[in-house]
mmCIF file with all atom_site columns, C-alpha atoms in Angstrom:
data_model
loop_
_atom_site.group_PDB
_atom_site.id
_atom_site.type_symbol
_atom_site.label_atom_id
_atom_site.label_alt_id
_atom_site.label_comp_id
_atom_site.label_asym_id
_atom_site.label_entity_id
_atom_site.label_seq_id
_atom_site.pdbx_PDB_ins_code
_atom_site.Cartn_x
_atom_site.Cartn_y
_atom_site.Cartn_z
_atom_site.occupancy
_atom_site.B_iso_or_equiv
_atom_site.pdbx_formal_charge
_atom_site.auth_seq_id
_atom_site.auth_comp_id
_atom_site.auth_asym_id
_atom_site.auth_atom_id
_atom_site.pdbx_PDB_model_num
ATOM 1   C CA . UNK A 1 1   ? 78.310 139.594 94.850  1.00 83.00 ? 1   UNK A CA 1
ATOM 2   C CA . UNK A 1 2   ? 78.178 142.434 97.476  1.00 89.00 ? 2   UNK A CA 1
ATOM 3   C CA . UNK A 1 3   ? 80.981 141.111 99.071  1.00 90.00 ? 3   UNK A CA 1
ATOM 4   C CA . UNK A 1 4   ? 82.898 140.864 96.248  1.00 85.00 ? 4   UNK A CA 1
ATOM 5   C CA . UNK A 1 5   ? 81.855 144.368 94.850  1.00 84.00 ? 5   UNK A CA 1
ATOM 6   C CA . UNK A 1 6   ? 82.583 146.273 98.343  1.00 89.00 ? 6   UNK A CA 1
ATOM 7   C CA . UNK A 1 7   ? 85.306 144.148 99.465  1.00 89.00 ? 7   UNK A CA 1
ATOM 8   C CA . UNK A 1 8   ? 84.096 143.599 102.525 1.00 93.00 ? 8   UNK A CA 1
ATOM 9   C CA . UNK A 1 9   ? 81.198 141.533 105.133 1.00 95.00 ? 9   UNK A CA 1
ATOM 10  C CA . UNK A 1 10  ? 78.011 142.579 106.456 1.00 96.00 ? 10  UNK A CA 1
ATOM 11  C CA . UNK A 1 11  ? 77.894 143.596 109.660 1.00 97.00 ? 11  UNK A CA 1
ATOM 12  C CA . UNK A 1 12  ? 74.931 142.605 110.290 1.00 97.00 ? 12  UNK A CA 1
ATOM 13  C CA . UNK A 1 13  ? 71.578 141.483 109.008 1.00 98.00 ? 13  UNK A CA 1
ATOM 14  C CA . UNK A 1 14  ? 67.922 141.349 109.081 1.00 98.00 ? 14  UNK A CA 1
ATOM 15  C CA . UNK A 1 15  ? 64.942 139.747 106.880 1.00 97.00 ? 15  UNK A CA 1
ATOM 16  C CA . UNK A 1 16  ? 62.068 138.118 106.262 1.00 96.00 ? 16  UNK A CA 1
ATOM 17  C CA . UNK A 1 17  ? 60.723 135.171 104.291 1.00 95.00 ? 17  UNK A CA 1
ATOM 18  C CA . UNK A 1 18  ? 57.726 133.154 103.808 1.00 93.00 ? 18  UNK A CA 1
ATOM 19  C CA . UNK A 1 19  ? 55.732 130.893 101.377 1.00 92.00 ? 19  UNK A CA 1
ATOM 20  C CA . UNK A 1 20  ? 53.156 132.709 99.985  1.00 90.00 ? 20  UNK A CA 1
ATOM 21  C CA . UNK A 1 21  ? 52.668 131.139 96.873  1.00 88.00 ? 21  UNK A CA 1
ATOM 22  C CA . UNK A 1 22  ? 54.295 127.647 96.128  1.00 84.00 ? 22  UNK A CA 1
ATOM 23  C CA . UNK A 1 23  ? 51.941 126.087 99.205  1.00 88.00 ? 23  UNK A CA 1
ATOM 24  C CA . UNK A 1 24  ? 53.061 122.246 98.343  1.00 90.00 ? 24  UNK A CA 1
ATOM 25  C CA . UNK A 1 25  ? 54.914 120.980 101.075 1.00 91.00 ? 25  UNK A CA 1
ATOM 26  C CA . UNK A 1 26  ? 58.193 122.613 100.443 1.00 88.00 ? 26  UNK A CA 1
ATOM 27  C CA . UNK A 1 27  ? 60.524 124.416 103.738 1.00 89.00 ? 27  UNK A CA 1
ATOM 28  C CA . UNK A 1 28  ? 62.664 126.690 101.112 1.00 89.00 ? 28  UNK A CA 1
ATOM 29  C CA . UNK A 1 29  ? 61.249 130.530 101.581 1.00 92.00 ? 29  UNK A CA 1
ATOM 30  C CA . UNK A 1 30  ? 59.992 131.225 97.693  1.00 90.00 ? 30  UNK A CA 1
ATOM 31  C CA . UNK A 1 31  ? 59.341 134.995 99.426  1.00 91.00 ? 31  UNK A CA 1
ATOM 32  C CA . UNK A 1 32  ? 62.850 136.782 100.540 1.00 94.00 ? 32  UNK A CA 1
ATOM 33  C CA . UNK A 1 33  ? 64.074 140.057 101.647 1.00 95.00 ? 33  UNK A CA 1
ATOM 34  C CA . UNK A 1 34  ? 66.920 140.826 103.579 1.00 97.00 ? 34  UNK A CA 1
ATOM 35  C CA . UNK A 1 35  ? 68.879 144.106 104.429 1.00 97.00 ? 35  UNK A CA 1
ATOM 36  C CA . UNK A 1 36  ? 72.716 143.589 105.012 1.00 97.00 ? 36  UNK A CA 1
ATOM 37  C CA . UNK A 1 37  ? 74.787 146.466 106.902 1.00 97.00 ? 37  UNK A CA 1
ATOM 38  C CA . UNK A 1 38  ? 78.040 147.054 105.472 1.00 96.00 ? 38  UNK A CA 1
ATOM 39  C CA . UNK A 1 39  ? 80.845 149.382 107.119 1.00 95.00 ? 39  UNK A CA 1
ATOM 40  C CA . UNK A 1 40  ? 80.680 152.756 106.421 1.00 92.00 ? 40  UNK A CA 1
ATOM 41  C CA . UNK A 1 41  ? 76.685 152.677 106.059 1.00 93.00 ? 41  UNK A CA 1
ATOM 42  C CA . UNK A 1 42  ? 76.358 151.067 102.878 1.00 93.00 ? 42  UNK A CA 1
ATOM 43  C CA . UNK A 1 43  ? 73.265 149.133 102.786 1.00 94.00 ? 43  UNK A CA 1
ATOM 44  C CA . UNK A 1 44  ? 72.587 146.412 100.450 1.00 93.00 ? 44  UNK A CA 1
ATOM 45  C CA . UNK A 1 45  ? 69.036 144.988 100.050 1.00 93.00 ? 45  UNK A CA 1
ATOM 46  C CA . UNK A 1 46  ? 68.443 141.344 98.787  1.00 91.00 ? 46  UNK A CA 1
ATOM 47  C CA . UNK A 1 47  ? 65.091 140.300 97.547  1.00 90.00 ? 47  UNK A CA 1
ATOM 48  C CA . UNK A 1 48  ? 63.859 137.446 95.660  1.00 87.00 ? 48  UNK A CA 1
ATOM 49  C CA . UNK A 1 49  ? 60.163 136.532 94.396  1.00 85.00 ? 49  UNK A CA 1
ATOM 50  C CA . UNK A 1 50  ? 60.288 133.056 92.863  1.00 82.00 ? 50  UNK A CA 1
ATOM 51  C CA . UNK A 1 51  ? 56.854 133.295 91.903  1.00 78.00 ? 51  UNK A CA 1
ATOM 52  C CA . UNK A 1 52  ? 56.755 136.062 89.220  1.00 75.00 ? 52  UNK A CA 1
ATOM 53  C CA . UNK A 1 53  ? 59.070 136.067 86.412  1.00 75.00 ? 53  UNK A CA 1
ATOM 54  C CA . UNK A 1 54  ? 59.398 139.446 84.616  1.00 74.00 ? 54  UNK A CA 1
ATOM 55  C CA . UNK A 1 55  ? 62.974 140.433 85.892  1.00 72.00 ? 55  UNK A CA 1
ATOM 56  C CA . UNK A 1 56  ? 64.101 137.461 85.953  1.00 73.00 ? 56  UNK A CA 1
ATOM 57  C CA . UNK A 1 57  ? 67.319 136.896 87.812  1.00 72.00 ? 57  UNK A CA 1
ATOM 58  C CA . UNK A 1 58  ? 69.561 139.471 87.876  1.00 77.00 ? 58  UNK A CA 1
ATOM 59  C CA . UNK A 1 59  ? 71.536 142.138 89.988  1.00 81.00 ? 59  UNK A CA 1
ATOM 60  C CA . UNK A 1 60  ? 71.243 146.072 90.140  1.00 84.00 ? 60  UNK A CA 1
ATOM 61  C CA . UNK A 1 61  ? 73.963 148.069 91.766  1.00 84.00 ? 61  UNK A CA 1
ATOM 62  C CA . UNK A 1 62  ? 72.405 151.094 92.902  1.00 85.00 ? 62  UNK A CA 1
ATOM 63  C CA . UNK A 1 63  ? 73.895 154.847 94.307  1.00 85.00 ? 63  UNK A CA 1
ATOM 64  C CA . UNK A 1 64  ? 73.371 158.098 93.842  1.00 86.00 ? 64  UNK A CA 1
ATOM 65  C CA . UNK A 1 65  ? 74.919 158.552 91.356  1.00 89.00 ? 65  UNK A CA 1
ATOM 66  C CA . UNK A 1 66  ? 72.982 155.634 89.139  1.00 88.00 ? 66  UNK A CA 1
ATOM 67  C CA . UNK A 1 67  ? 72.631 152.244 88.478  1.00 88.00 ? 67  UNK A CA 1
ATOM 68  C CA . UNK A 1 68  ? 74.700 149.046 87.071  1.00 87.00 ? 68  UNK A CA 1
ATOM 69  C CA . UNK A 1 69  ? 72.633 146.384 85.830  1.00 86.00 ? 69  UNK A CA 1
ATOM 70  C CA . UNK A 1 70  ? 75.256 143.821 85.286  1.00 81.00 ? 70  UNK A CA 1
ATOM 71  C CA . UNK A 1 71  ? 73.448 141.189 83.284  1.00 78.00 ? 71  UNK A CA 1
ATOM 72  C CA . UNK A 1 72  ? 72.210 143.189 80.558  1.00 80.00 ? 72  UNK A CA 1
ATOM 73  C CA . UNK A 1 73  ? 75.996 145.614 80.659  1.00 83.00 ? 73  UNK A CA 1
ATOM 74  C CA . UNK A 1 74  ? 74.280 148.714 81.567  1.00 87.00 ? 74  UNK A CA 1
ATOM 75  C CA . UNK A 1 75  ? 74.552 151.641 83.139  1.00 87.00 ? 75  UNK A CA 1
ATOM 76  C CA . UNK A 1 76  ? 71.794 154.400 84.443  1.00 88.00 ? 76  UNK A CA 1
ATOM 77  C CA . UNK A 1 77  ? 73.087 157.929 85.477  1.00 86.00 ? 77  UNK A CA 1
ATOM 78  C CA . UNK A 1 78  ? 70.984 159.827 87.836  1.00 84.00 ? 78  UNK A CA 1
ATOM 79  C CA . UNK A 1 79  ? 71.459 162.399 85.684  1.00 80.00 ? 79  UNK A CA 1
ATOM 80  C CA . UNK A 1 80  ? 71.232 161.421 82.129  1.00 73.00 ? 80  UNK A CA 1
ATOM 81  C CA . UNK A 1 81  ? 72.344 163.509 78.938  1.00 69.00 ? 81  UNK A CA 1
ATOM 82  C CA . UNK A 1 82  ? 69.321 165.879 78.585  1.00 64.00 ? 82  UNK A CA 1
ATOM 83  C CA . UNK A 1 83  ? 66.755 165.369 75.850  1.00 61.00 ? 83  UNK A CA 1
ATOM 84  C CA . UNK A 1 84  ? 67.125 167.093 72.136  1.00 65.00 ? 84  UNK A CA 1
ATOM 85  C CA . UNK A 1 85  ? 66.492 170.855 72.274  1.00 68.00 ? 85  UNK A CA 1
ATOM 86  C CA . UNK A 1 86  ? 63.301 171.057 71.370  1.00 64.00 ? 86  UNK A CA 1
ATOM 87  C CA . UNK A 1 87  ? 61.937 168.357 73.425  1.00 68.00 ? 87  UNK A CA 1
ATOM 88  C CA . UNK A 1 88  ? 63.578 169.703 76.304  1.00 67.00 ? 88  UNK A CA 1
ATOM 89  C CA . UNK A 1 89  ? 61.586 172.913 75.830  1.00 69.00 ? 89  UNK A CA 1
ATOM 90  C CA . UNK A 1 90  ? 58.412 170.697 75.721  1.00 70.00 ? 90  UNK A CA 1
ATOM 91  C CA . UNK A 1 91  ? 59.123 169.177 79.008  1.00 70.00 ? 91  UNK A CA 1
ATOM 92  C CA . UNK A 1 92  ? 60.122 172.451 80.755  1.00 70.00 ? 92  UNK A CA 1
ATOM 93  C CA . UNK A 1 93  ? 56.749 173.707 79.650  1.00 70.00 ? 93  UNK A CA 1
ATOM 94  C CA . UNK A 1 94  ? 54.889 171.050 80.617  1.00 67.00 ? 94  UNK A CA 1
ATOM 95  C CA . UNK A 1 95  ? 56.735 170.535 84.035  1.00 65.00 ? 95  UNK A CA 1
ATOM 96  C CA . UNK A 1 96  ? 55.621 174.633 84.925  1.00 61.00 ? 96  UNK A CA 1
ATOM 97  C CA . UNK A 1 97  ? 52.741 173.764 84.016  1.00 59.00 ? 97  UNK A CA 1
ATOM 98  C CA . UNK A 1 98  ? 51.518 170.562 86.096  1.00 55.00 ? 98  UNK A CA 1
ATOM 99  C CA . UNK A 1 99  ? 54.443 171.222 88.770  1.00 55.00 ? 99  UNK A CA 1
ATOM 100 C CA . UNK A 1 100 ? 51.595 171.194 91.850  1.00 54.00 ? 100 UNK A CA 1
ATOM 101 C CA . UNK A 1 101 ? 49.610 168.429 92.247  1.00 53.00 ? 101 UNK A CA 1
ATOM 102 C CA . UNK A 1 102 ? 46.999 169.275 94.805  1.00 54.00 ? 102 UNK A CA 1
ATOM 103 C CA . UNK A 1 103 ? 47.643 165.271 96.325  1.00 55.00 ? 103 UNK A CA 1
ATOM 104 C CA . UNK A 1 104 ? 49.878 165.513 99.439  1.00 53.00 ? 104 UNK A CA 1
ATOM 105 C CA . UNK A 1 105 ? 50.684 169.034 99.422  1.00 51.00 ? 105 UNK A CA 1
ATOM 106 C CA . UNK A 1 106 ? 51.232 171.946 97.362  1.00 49.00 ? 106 UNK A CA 1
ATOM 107 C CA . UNK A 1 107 ? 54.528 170.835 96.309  1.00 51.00 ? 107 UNK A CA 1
ATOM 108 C CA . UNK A 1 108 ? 53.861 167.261 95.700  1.00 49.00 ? 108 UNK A CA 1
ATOM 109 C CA . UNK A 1 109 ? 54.651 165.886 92.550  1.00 49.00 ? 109 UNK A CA 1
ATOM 110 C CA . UNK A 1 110 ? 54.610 162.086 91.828  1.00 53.00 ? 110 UNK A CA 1
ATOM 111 C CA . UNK A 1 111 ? 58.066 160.324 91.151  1.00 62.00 ? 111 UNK A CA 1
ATOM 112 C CA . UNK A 1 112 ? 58.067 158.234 87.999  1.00 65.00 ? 112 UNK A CA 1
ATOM 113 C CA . UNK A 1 113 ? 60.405 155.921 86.149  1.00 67.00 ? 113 UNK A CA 1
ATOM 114 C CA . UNK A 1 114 ? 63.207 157.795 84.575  1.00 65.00 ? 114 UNK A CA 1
ATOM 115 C CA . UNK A 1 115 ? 62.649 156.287 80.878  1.00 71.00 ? 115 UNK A CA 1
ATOM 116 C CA . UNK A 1 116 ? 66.291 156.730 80.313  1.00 72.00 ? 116 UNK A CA 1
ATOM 117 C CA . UNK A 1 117 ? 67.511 154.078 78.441  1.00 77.00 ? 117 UNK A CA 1
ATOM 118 C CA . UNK A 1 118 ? 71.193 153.619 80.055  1.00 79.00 ? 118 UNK A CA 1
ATOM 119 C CA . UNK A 1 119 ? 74.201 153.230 78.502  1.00 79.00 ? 119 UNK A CA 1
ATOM 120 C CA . UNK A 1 120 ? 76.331 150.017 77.291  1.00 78.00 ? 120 UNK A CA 1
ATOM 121 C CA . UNK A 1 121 ? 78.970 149.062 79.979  1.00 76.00 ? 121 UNK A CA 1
ATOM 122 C CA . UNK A 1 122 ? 81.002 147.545 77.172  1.00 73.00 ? 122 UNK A CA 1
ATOM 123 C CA . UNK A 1 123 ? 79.635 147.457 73.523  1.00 69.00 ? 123 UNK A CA 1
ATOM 124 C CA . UNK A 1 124 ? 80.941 143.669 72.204  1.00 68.00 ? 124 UNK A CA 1
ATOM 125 C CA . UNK A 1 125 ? 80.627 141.615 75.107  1.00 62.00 ? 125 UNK A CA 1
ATOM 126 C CA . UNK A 1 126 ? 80.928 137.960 74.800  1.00 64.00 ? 126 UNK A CA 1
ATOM 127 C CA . UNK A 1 127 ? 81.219 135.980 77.757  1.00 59.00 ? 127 UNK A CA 1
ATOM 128 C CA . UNK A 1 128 ? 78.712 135.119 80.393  1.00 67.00 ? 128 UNK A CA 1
ATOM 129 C CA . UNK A 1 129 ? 78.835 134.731 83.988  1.00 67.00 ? 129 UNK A CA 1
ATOM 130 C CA . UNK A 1 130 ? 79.250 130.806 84.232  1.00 75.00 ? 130 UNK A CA 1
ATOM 131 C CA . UNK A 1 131 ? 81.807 130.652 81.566  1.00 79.00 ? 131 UNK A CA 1
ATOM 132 C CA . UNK A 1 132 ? 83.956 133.268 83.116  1.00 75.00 ? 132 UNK A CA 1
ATOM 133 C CA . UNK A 1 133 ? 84.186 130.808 86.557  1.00 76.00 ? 133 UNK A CA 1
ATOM 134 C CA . UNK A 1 134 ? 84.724 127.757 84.004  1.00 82.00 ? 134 UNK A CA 1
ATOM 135 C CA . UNK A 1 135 ? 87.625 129.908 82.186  1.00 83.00 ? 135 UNK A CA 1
ATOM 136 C CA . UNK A 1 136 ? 89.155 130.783 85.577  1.00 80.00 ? 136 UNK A CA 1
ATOM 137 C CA . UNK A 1 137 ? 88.604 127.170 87.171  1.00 82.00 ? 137 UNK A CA 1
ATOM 138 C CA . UNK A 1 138 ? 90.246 125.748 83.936  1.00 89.00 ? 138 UNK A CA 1
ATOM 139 C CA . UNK A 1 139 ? 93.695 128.021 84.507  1.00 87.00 ? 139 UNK A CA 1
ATOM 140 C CA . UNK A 1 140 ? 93.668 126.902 88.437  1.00 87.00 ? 140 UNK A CA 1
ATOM 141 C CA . UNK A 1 141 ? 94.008 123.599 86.802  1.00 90.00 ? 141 UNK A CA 1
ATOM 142 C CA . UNK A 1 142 ? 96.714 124.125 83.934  1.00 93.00 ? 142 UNK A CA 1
ATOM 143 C CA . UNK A 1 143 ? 98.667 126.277 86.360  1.00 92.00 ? 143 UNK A CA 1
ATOM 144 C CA . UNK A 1 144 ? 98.368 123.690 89.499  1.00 91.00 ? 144 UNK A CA 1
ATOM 145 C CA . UNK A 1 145 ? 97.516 126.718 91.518  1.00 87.00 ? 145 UNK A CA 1
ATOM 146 C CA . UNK A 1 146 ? 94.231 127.982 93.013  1.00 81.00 ? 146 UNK A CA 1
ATOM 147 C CA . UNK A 1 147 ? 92.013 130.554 91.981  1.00 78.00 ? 147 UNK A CA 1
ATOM 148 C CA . UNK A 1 148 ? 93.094 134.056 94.383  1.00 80.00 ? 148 UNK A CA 1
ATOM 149 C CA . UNK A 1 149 ? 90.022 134.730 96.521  1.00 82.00 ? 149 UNK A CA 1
ATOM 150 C CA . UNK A 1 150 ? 88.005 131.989 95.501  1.00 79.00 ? 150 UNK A CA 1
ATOM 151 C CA . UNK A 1 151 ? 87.908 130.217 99.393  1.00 82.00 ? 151 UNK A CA 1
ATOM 152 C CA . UNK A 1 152 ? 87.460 133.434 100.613 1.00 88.00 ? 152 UNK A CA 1
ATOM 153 C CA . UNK A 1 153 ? 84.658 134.802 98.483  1.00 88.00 ? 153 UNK A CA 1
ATOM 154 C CA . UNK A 1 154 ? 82.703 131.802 98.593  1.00 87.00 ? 154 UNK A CA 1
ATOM 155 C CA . UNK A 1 155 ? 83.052 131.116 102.851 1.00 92.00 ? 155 UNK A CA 1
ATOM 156 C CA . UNK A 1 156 ? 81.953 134.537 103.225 1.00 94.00 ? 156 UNK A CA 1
ATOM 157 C CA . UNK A 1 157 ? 78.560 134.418 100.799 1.00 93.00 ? 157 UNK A CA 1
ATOM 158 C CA . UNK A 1 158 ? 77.841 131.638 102.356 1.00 95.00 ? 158 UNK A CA 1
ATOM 159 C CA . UNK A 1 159 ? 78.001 132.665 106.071 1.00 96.00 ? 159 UNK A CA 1
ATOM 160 C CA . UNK A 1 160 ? 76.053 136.136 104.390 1.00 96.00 ? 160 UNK A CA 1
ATOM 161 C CA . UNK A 1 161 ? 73.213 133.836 103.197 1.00 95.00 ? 161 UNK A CA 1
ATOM 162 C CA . UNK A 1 162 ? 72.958 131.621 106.878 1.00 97.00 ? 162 UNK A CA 1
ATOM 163 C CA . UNK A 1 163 ? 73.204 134.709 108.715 1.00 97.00 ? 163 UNK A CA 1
ATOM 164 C CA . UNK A 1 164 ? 70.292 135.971 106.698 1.00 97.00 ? 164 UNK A CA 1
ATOM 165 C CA . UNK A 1 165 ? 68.246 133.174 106.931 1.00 96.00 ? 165 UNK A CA 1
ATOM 166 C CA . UNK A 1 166 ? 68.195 132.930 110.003 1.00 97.00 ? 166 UNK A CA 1
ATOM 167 C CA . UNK A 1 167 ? 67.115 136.546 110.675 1.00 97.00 ? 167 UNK A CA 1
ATOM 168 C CA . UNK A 1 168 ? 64.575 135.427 109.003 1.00 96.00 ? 168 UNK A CA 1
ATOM 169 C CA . UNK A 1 169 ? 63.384 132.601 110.468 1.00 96.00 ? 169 UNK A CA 1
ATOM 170 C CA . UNK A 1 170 ? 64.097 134.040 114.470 1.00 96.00 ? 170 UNK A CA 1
ATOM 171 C CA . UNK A 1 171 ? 62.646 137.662 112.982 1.00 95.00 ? 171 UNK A CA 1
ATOM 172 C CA . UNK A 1 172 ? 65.743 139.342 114.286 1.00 97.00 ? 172 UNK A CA 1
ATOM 173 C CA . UNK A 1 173 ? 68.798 141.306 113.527 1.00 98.00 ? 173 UNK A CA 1
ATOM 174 C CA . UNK A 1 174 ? 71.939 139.108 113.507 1.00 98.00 ? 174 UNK A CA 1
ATOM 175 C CA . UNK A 1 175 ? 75.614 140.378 113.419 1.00 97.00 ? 175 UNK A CA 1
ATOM 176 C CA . UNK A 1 176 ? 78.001 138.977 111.806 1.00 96.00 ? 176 UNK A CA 1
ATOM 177 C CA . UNK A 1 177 ? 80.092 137.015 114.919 1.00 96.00 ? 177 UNK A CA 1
ATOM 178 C CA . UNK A 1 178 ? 83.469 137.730 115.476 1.00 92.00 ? 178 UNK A CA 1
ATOM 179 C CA . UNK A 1 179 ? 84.862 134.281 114.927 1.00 94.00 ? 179 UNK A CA 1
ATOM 180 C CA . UNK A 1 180 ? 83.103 133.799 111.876 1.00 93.00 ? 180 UNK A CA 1
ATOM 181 C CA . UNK A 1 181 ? 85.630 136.912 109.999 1.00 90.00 ? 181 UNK A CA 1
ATOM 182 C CA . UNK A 1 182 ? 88.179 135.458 107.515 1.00 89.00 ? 182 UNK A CA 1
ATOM 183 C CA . UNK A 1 183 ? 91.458 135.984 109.192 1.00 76.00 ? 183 UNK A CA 1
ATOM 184 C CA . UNK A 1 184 ? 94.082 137.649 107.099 1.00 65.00 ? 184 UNK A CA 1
ATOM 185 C CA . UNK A 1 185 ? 96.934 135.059 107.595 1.00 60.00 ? 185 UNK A CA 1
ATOM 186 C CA . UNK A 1 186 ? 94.550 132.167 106.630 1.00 60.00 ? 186 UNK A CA 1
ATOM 187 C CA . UNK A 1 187 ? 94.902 133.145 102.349 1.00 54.00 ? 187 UNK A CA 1
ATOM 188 C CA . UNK A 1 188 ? 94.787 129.768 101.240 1.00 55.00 ? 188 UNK A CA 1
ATOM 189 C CA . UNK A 1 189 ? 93.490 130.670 98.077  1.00 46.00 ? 189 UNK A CA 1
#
């Protein structure tokens, strides 16, 4: 989805991955984290836990200027709409009042969850990942043309995803090789 999102390939990666928890035989990492370079120092930070549930599977686009949780269309500012009048006073009074925090410093102060609740992306949305690919499969077919980008997109996830396993399993940084780039000319689809 990075790809896709910044238009554009890692150039490099590095990660690690283990089996920590499902210890029955299997060779598939159920531990993952990886760290792909992108041009112009965007970093983008893959990690999957298949032994704990709560998120579940989904994506978070974060800068800083917020957040875009894709899956559940919504949005997080970094600077949300401030609170109601008077609870804004409360919290002003109660931030001069426990602003030092004699842990780590006089000017240490712990950083907590914003409990902003984000905004809708789009109010009435109705489709779902899987049955926007079936939709544009299905016109590829009526039309007798492929899908723009589709080759593309999916050659370069997956040499993304080899490159970062194996980072993981030499425990190195790997670049993304030269002759492994798309070349312009070859647009099939």
């Amino acid at each position: 989805m990075a790809n896709w999102f910044l238009g554009e390939t890692p150039t490099r990666v590095m990660g690690s991955g283990s089996i920590c928890f499902w210890k029955d035989g299997r060779e598939v990492y159920d531990n993952v984290a990886c760290v792909y370079d992108y041009p112009k120092g965007v970093k983008v930070i893959y990690d999957s836990v298949i032994s704990n549930r709560k998120y579940g599977l989904e994506e978070q686009i974060m800068g800083h200027l917020g957040t875009i949780e894709p899956e559940v269309r919504k949005i997080y500012s970094e600077n949300p709409p401030p609170a109601p009048g008077f609870l804004q006073l409360i919290n002003n009074l109660e931030k001069d009042i426990f602003e030092t925090i004699p842990i780590g410093g006089a000017s240490w102060v712990p950083e907590t969850a914003v409990q902003y609740k984000g905004e809708y992306l789009v109010e009435d949305y109705q489709y779902d990942d899987t049955l926007l690919e079936m939709e544009g499969f299905v016109l590829a077919v009526r039309n007798g043309r492929p899908y723009p980008g589709l080759l593309r997109e999916g050659y370069n996830a997956t040499v993304a995803v080899l490159l970062g396993l194996q980072a993981m399993q030499e425990n190195r940084i790997i670049e993304w090789p030269e002759e492994y780039a798309w070349k312009k000319n070859t647009e099939l689809v």
